[in-house]
Amino acid sequence: MSRSLREVVFVDGVRTPFGKAGPKGIYAETRADDLVVRCIRELLRRNPELPADRVDEVAIAATTQIGDQGLTLGRTAALLAGLPKSVPGYSIDRMCAGAMTAVTTTASGIAFGAYDVAIAGGVEHMGNHPMGEGVDPNPRIISEKLVDPSALVMGSTAENLHDRFPHLTKERADAFALASQQKYAKALANGKIGPELVTMATRSAENGWGVATVDEPPRPQTTLEGLGTLKTPFRPHGNVTAGNAAGLNDGATSCLLAAEDVAEELGLNIGMRLVGYGFVGVEPEVMGIGPVPSTERALARTGLTIEDIGLFELNEAFAIQVLAFLDHFGIADDDERVNMWGGAIAVGHPLASSGVRLMTQLSRQFAERPDVRYGLTAMCVGLGMGATVIWENPNWEGAAK
């Protein structure tokens, strides 16, 4: 039998406000699974045209899959969110690119015809589950020098990237970080950040119940002078600081994906159309370079060039990692196509959830930018990987021509 692949569309995406990890963070006493359940429920509430029994799969990512982030989270979250018991689910782990992989994996199933509609997302409660908690790395990784020991410390990999590209200075990293804070603050003031947020109940034994309505990590008062005084914890006289890197955060995301014909049949919004994607491995000790080859692969597989991309949503795990990407492709540090509403340096990076934050923002930017046909979401991934997904704007004004 012959098969034809179906077009896959991003319908809608939501996220909780992101919190600071730790005992003083807004989610310090909130369960991780409750964060992602809230997102799934909100997706269903915002898309009443979708019968719950039409959801064919729930894929939820978490990097540290223990405790309230364990036990096949996609399935348990589906049950807790009130989806029919007939809806299956599973967990995914590709560290920072978890939610991004949940999207590409379920989208591939939709294209193949195995699913019509899927929910994909991610959650990370880094306060309850620091990265690496409970893991037992095989000692051969270090003893047989399969990787440099610095590969297991993300901040050290960022310092290694500064070594590799000395012209990408700390001053440039700090300037990029400041711009991220400023762009986020402007987007928040203009109502660009907010429509995708779901309010989240929080609890505290000391302070009682509360409601999280806004992101906790941003520092709008950041100055270049202040950034210049911060410590470099990963190396004496280094380049990476708490100011030019994403913090440790708690949060969750979820999105709705569908075959384009099914979305049209049900009357669902079509936010963007999947064009292609690429995942690659790189030297683990310079994992931040990963988005460069993953983008080159995605572009090559789709027949596009970097000049075709009109909007970029790049995860700011570290400023140097984004700068290395921009430098490689000949894009200015302050190019207005890049992270229009700020990025993870301002808003935070709850590891496995971040990919869907990037996609949700790109989808909403597409709605405002009919002059742009293609956009790109990309991120570096721990242990030396890169991830890139390319999307098409269904509102592109050139389509009618």
Short mmCIF file of C-alpha atoms in Angstrom, two decimals:
data_model
loop_
_atom_site.label_atom_id
_atom_site.label_comp_id
_atom_site.label_asym_id
_atom_site.label_seq_id
_atom_site.Cartn_x
_atom_site.Cartn_y
_atom_site.Cartn_z
CA MET A 1 0.00 0.00 0.00
CA SER A 2 1.17 3.55 -0.70
CA ARG A 3 1.20 6.15 2.04
CA SER A 4 1.05 9.91 1.92
CA LEU A 5 2.18 12.02 4.87
CA ARG A 6 -0.21 14.53 6.39
CA GLU A 7 0.53 18.15 7.25
CA VAL A 8 0.93 18.70 11.01
CA VAL A 9 -0.11 21.93 12.69
CA PHE A 10 0.52 23.58 16.03
CA VAL A 11 -2.92 24.53 17.32
CA ASP A 12 -2.29 26.18 20.68
CA GLY A 13 0.26 26.29 23.49
CA VAL A 14 0.15 27.32 27.14
CA ARG A 15 2.49 27.43 30.11
CA THR A 16 2.49 28.10 33.80
CA PRO A 17 4.26 31.20 35.00
CA PHE A 18 7.88 30.15 35.54
CA GLY A 19 9.18 30.20 39.11
CA LYS A 20 12.56 30.35 40.79
CA ALA A 21 13.75 26.97 42.01
CA GLY A 22 14.41 26.67 45.72
CA PRO A 23 12.71 27.00 49.10
CA LYS A 24 11.66 30.62 48.45
CA GLY A 25 10.30 30.03 44.93
CA ILE A 26 6.58 30.25 44.20
CA TYR A 27 6.32 26.50 43.52
CA ALA A 28 8.50 25.34 46.43
CA GLU A 29 5.62 23.30 47.87
CA THR A 30 3.70 22.63 44.64
CA ARG A 31 3.91 19.24 42.89
CA ALA A 32 5.53 19.04 39.46
CA ASP A 33 2.78 16.86 38.01
CA ASP A 34 0.14 19.37 39.12
CA LEU A 35 1.91 22.03 37.03
CA VAL A 36 1.59 20.06 33.81
CA VAL A 37 -1.93 18.84 34.61
CA ARG A 38 -2.98 22.48 34.91
CA CYS A 39 -1.57 23.15 31.43
CA ILE A 40 -3.40 20.20 29.86
CA ARG A 41 -6.71 21.24 31.43
CA GLU A 42 -6.22 24.79 30.18
CA LEU A 43 -5.57 23.57 26.61
CA LEU A 44 -8.88 21.68 26.67
CA ARG A 45 -10.69 24.67 28.18
CA ARG A 46 -9.33 27.06 25.54
CA ASN A 47 -10.22 24.70 22.69
CA PRO A 48 -13.80 23.57 23.41
CA GLU A 49 -14.19 22.48 19.76
CA LEU A 50 -11.94 19.52 20.57
CA PRO A 51 -13.77 16.52 22.09
CA ALA A 52 -11.52 15.07 24.80
CA ASP A 53 -11.81 11.61 23.29
CA ARG A 54 -10.23 12.85 20.05
CA VAL A 55 -6.87 13.23 21.82
CA ASP A 56 -4.84 10.21 20.71
CA GLU A 57 -1.64 10.61 22.74
CA VAL A 58 -0.09 12.62 25.57
CA ALA A 59 3.72 12.94 25.60
CA ILE A 60 5.22 14.81 28.55
CA ALA A 61 8.93 15.40 29.05
CA ALA A 62 10.95 15.66 32.24
CA THR A 63 14.70 15.51 32.65
CA THR A 64 14.75 14.12 36.17
CA GLN A 65 12.16 11.35 36.04
CA ILE A 66 11.74 10.52 39.71
CA GLY A 67 9.24 11.39 42.43
CA ASP A 68 6.42 13.59 41.16
CA GLN A 69 8.11 13.70 37.74
CA GLY A 70 8.23 9.92 37.41
CA LEU A 71 5.76 7.10 36.77
CA THR A 72 5.13 7.56 33.03
CA LEU A 73 4.18 11.20 33.49
CA GLY A 74 2.28 11.52 30.20
CA ARG A 75 -0.16 8.80 31.24
CA THR A 76 -0.62 9.94 34.84
CA ALA A 77 -1.00 13.58 33.78
CA ALA A 78 -3.65 12.57 31.23
CA LEU A 79 -5.62 10.75 33.92
CA LEU A 80 -5.24 13.59 36.42
CA ALA A 81 -6.32 16.15 33.79
CA GLY A 82 -9.59 14.31 33.27
CA LEU A 83 -8.94 12.94 29.80
CA PRO A 84 -10.79 9.69 29.04
CA LYS A 85 -9.02 6.57 30.32
CA SER A 86 -8.76 5.48 26.68
CA VAL A 87 -6.16 8.21 26.04
CA PRO A 88 -2.60 6.81 26.40
CA GLY A 89 0.52 8.71 27.40
CA TYR A 90 4.25 8.40 27.95
CA SER A 91 7.32 10.24 29.20
CA ILE A 92 10.26 11.60 27.23
CA ASP A 93 13.76 12.61 28.30
CA ARG A 94 16.10 14.56 26.05
CA MET A 95 17.18 16.90 28.83
CA CYS A 96 16.57 20.53 27.76
CA ALA A 97 14.95 19.45 24.48
CA GLY A 98 12.41 17.19 26.16
CA ALA A 99 9.26 19.11 25.21
CA MET A 100 10.70 19.80 21.76
CA THR A 101 11.20 16.05 21.28
CA ALA A 102 7.69 15.36 22.59
CA VAL A 103 6.43 17.65 19.82
CA THR A 104 8.52 16.17 17.00
CA THR A 105 7.79 12.58 18.06
CA THR A 106 4.02 12.97 18.30
CA ALA A 107 3.97 15.17 15.19
CA SER A 108 5.71 12.40 13.27
CA GLY A 109 2.99 10.02 14.44
CA ILE A 110 0.35 12.43 13.20
CA ALA A 111 2.10 12.80 9.83
CA PHE A 112 2.30 9.01 9.53
CA GLY A 113 -1.41 8.62 10.30
CA ALA A 114 -1.12 6.91 13.69
CA TYR A 115 -2.69 9.89 15.51
CA ASP A 116 -5.04 12.71 14.61
CA VAL A 117 -4.52 14.90 17.69
CA ALA A 118 -1.82 14.86 20.38
CA ILE A 119 -0.82 16.83 23.45
CA ALA A 120 2.91 17.40 23.97
CA GLY A 121 4.71 19.27 26.70
CA GLY A 122 7.21 19.21 29.51
CA VAL A 123 7.74 20.01 33.15
CA GLU A 124 10.73 20.60 35.38
CA HIS A 125 10.67 21.26 39.10
CA MET A 126 14.35 22.01 39.60
CA GLY A 127 13.70 23.00 43.20
CA ASN A 128 12.45 19.52 44.10
CA HIS A 129 14.61 17.68 41.57
CA PRO A 130 17.97 19.31 40.73
CA MET A 131 19.43 18.15 37.44
CA GLY A 132 21.31 14.91 38.04
CA GLU A 133 19.46 13.97 41.22
CA GLY A 134 19.57 10.23 41.74
CA VAL A 135 21.59 9.47 38.61
CA ASP A 136 24.46 6.98 38.53
CA PRO A 137 26.69 7.80 35.54
CA ASN A 138 28.68 4.88 34.26
CA PRO A 139 32.26 5.48 35.51
CA ARG A 140 33.64 4.50 32.08
CA ILE A 141 32.34 7.82 30.69
CA ILE A 142 35.09 9.58 32.62
CA SER A 143 37.67 6.81 33.20
CA GLU A 144 37.87 5.96 29.51
CA LYS A 145 37.82 9.66 28.62
CA LEU A 146 34.72 9.32 26.45
CA VAL A 147 33.99 12.93 27.40
CA ASP A 148 35.86 15.70 29.14
CA PRO A 149 34.79 15.89 32.82
CA SER A 150 33.56 19.45 32.22
CA ALA A 151 30.84 17.98 29.96
CA LEU A 152 28.80 17.07 33.04
CA VAL A 153 28.69 20.69 34.31
CA MET A 154 26.61 22.86 31.99
CA GLY A 155 28.21 26.12 33.15
CA SER A 156 31.65 24.69 32.43
CA THR A 157 30.56 23.79 28.89
CA ALA A 158 29.59 27.43 28.41
CA GLU A 159 33.04 28.55 29.61
CA ASN A 160 34.53 26.08 27.10
CA LEU A 161 32.53 27.78 24.36
CA HIS A 162 34.00 31.15 25.35
CA ASP A 163 37.44 29.51 25.02
CA ARG A 164 36.62 28.25 21.55
CA PHE A 165 35.31 31.64 20.38
CA PRO A 166 37.36 34.27 22.25
CA HIS A 167 35.92 37.08 20.13
CA LEU A 168 32.54 36.32 21.76
CA THR A 169 33.51 38.19 24.91
CA LYS A 170 31.90 38.44 28.32
CA GLU A 171 30.99 42.03 27.43
CA ARG A 172 28.99 40.80 24.43
CA ALA A 173 27.36 38.09 26.56
CA ASP A 174 26.37 40.65 29.21
CA ALA A 175 25.01 43.03 26.56
CA PHE A 176 22.92 40.20 25.08
CA ALA A 177 21.66 39.28 28.57
CA LEU A 178 20.64 42.87 29.29
CA ALA A 179 18.76 43.03 25.99
CA SER A 180 16.91 39.83 26.89
CA GLN A 181 15.69 41.40 30.15
CA GLN A 182 14.70 44.61 28.38
CA LYS A 183 12.86 42.86 25.54
CA TYR A 184 10.96 40.69 28.02
CA ALA A 185 9.97 43.74 30.11
CA LYS A 186 8.75 45.56 27.00
CA ALA A 187 6.81 42.50 25.78
CA LEU A 188 5.19 42.13 29.19
CA ALA A 189 4.19 45.79 29.29
CA ASN A 190 2.72 45.51 25.77
CA GLY A 191 0.68 42.42 26.58
CA LYS A 192 2.77 40.07 24.41
CA ILE A 193 3.68 37.96 27.45
CA GLY A 194 0.58 36.88 29.36
CA PRO A 195 -2.07 35.43 27.03
CA GLU A 196 -0.26 32.07 27.02
CA LEU A 197 0.00 31.89 30.82
CA VAL A 198 -2.28 29.77 32.99
CA THR A 199 -2.76 30.84 36.58
CA MET A 200 -1.51 28.24 39.03
CA ALA A 201 -2.54 27.65 42.63
CA THR A 202 0.43 27.52 45.00
CA ARG A 203 0.69 26.43 48.60
CA SER A 204 3.01 27.23 51.45
CA ALA A 205 2.89 25.74 54.93
CA GLU A 206 3.97 29.11 56.27
CA ASN A 207 2.00 31.52 54.06
CA GLY A 208 -1.03 29.47 53.01
CA TRP A 209 -2.48 29.33 49.51
CA GLY A 210 -1.58 31.68 46.70
CA VAL A 211 -1.96 32.12 42.95
CA ALA A 212 0.95 32.37 40.52
CA THR A 213 0.01 34.77 37.70
CA VAL A 214 3.36 36.18 36.49
CA ASP A 215 6.88 34.90 35.87
CA GLU A 216 9.14 35.09 38.91
CA PRO A 217 12.70 35.11 37.41
CA PRO A 218 12.84 38.36 35.33
CA ARG A 219 15.03 41.17 36.65
CA PRO A 220 13.86 44.35 34.87
CA GLN A 221 16.22 46.46 36.99
CA THR A 222 19.29 44.76 35.43
CA THR A 223 22.09 47.08 34.31
CA LEU A 224 25.26 46.45 32.33
CA GLU A 225 27.28 47.74 35.27
CA GLY A 226 25.57 45.30 37.63
CA LEU A 227 26.13 42.38 35.27
CA GLY A 228 29.82 43.23 35.16
CA THR A 229 30.21 42.75 38.92
CA LEU A 230 28.73 39.24 39.17
CA LYS A 231 30.83 36.25 40.21
CA THR A 232 31.97 33.63 37.69
CA PRO A 233 31.18 30.42 39.63
CA PHE A 234 32.41 27.95 37.03
CA ARG A 235 35.94 29.34 36.66
CA PRO A 236 38.04 32.04 38.35
CA HIS A 237 38.02 35.16 36.17
CA GLY A 238 35.61 33.38 33.79
CA ASN A 239 32.87 34.67 31.53
CA VAL A 240 29.69 32.89 32.64
CA THR A 241 27.63 34.43 35.45
CA ALA A 242 24.16 34.16 36.90
CA GLY A 243 23.35 37.27 34.87
CA ASN A 244 24.22 35.98 31.40
CA ALA A 245 22.73 32.51 31.87
CA ALA A 246 19.27 31.14 32.56
CA GLY A 247 18.56 30.43 36.21
CA LEU A 248 17.28 27.29 37.93
CA ASN A 249 13.53 27.23 37.48
CA ASP A 250 10.23 25.43 37.96
CA GLY A 251 7.48 25.38 35.35
CA ALA A 252 5.47 23.44 32.80
CA THR A 253 4.24 23.77 29.21
CA SER A 254 1.79 21.95 26.95
CA CYS A 255 0.63 22.29 23.37
CA LEU A 256 -1.98 20.86 21.05
CA LEU A 257 -0.90 19.32 17.74
CA ALA A 258 -3.17 18.00 15.00
CA ALA A 259 -3.28 16.89 11.41
CA GLU A 260 -4.17 19.96 9.38
CA ASP A 261 -7.28 18.37 7.87
CA VAL A 262 -8.47 17.30 11.33
CA ALA A 263 -7.89 20.80 12.72
CA GLU A 264 -9.99 22.19 9.87
CA GLU A 265 -12.69 19.56 10.42
CA LEU A 266 -12.95 20.39 14.13
CA GLY A 267 -12.64 24.15 13.64
CA LEU A 268 -9.39 24.39 15.60
CA ASN A 269 -6.96 27.29 15.27
CA ILE A 270 -3.96 26.70 13.01
CA GLY A 271 -1.09 28.58 14.60
CA MET A 272 1.74 27.21 12.48
CA ARG A 273 2.61 24.34 10.19
CA LEU A 274 5.51 21.95 10.84
CA VAL A 275 8.13 22.10 8.06
CA GLY A 276 10.91 19.90 9.44
CA TYR A 277 13.35 19.32 12.25
CA GLY A 278 16.87 18.19 13.06
CA PHE A 279 18.61 16.69 16.08
CA VAL A 280 22.38 16.21 16.22
CA GLY A 281 25.12 15.23 18.63
CA VAL A 282 28.21 17.37 19.26
CA GLU A 283 31.19 17.17 21.63
CA PRO A 284 29.54 17.11 25.09
CA GLU A 285 32.07 19.57 26.53
CA VAL A 286 30.85 22.26 24.10
CA MET A 287 27.18 21.30 24.08
CA GLY A 288 26.18 24.94 23.50
CA ILE A 289 27.27 24.75 19.86
CA GLY A 290 24.60 22.10 19.22
CA PRO A 291 21.97 24.37 17.58
CA VAL A 292 24.40 25.23 14.78
CA PRO A 293 24.64 21.75 13.20
CA SER A 294 21.04 20.87 14.12
CA THR A 295 19.87 23.98 12.25
CA GLU A 296 22.10 23.16 9.30
CA ARG A 297 20.58 19.67 9.21
CA ALA A 298 17.00 20.95 9.46
CA LEU A 299 17.63 23.51 6.71
CA ALA A 300 19.26 20.93 4.44
CA ARG A 301 16.43 18.43 4.94
CA THR A 302 13.77 21.02 4.14
CA GLY A 303 15.58 22.70 1.25
CA LEU A 304 15.62 26.06 3.02
CA THR A 305 18.47 28.44 3.83
CA ILE A 306 19.08 30.62 6.87
CA GLU A 307 17.97 33.62 4.76
CA ASP A 308 14.49 32.07 4.54
CA ILE A 309 13.99 32.30 8.31
CA GLY A 310 12.13 35.44 9.35
CA LEU A 311 11.82 34.81 13.11
CA PHE A 312 14.06 32.96 15.57
CA GLU A 313 13.13 31.67 19.03
CA LEU A 314 16.44 30.47 20.48
CA ASN A 315 16.68 29.10 23.99
CA GLU A 316 19.02 31.24 26.07
CA ALA A 317 20.54 28.59 28.34
CA PHE A 318 23.65 30.77 28.19
CA ALA A 319 24.22 33.99 26.27
CA ILE A 320 27.41 32.57 24.73
CA GLN A 321 25.46 29.69 23.21
CA VAL A 322 23.11 32.06 21.35
CA LEU A 323 26.01 34.30 20.33
CA ALA A 324 27.86 31.31 18.86
CA PHE A 325 24.76 30.48 16.79
CA LEU A 326 24.32 34.05 15.56
CA ASP A 327 28.03 34.41 14.83
CA HIS A 328 28.10 31.22 12.76
CA PHE A 329 25.15 32.28 10.60
CA GLY A 330 26.28 35.90 10.23
CA ILE A 331 23.41 37.34 12.26
CA ALA A 332 23.98 40.46 14.40
CA ASP A 333 23.85 40.11 18.19
CA ASP A 334 20.89 42.53 18.26
CA ASP A 335 19.03 41.32 15.15
CA GLU A 336 15.35 42.14 15.69
CA ARG A 337 14.26 38.75 14.31
CA VAL A 338 15.83 36.97 17.29
CA ASN A 339 13.91 36.43 20.54
CA MET A 340 11.62 39.40 19.99
CA TRP A 341 10.09 39.05 23.45
CA GLY A 342 13.25 38.22 25.37
CA GLY A 343 14.35 34.74 26.31
CA ALA A 344 15.33 32.28 29.00
CA ILE A 345 17.93 34.61 30.55
CA ALA A 346 14.95 36.72 31.60
CA VAL A 347 12.05 34.29 31.87
CA GLY A 348 13.84 31.15 33.02
CA HIS A 349 14.54 27.67 31.67
CA PRO A 350 12.74 24.82 33.44
CA LEU A 351 14.73 22.31 31.40
CA ALA A 352 12.37 19.86 29.68
CA SER A 353 9.51 22.37 29.37
CA SER A 354 11.27 25.14 27.44
CA GLY A 355 10.87 23.86 23.87
CA VAL A 356 7.11 24.42 23.91
CA ARG A 357 7.56 27.92 25.36
CA LEU A 358 9.63 28.77 22.29
CA MET A 359 6.99 27.31 19.96
CA THR A 360 4.07 29.01 21.69
CA GLN A 361 5.77 32.39 21.36
CA LEU A 362 6.69 31.81 17.72
CA SER A 363 3.09 30.84 16.92
CA ARG A 364 1.78 34.04 18.48
CA GLN A 365 4.42 36.11 16.66
CA PHE A 366 3.38 34.51 13.36
CA ALA A 367 -0.18 35.77 13.92
CA GLU A 368 1.17 39.34 14.05
CA ARG A 369 3.64 38.97 11.19
CA PRO A 370 2.02 37.94 7.88
CA ASP A 371 5.18 39.22 6.17
CA VAL A 372 7.13 36.28 7.63
CA ARG A 373 6.83 32.82 6.07
CA TYR A 374 9.24 30.68 8.11
CA GLY A 375 10.37 30.65 11.73
CA LEU A 376 12.72 28.51 13.73
CA THR A 377 12.89 27.20 17.31
CA ALA A 378 16.23 25.83 18.50
CA MET A 379 18.12 24.92 21.65
CA CYS A 380 21.30 23.35 22.93
CA VAL A 381 20.94 20.12 24.87
CA GLY A 382 22.94 18.66 27.77
CA LEU A 383 25.44 15.87 27.04
CA GLY A 384 26.22 17.45 23.69
CA MET A 385 23.21 17.76 21.41
CA GLY A 386 21.37 20.36 19.36
CA ALA A 387 17.69 20.56 18.43
CA THR A 388 15.97 22.66 15.76
CA VAL A 389 12.38 22.74 14.51
CA ILE A 390 11.31 24.83 11.50
CA TRP A 391 7.74 26.13 11.18
CA GLU A 392 5.68 27.85 8.47
CA ASN A 393 3.32 30.76 9.10
CA PRO A 394 -0.21 29.92 7.85
CA ASN A 395 -0.95 33.66 7.82
CA TRP A 396 1.84 34.40 5.33
CA GLU A 397 0.57 37.01 2.93
CA GLY A 398 2.50 35.50 0.02
CA ALA A 399 0.38 32.34 0.16
CA ALA A 400 -2.53 34.03 -1.60
CA LYS A 401 -0.27 35.02 -4.49
#
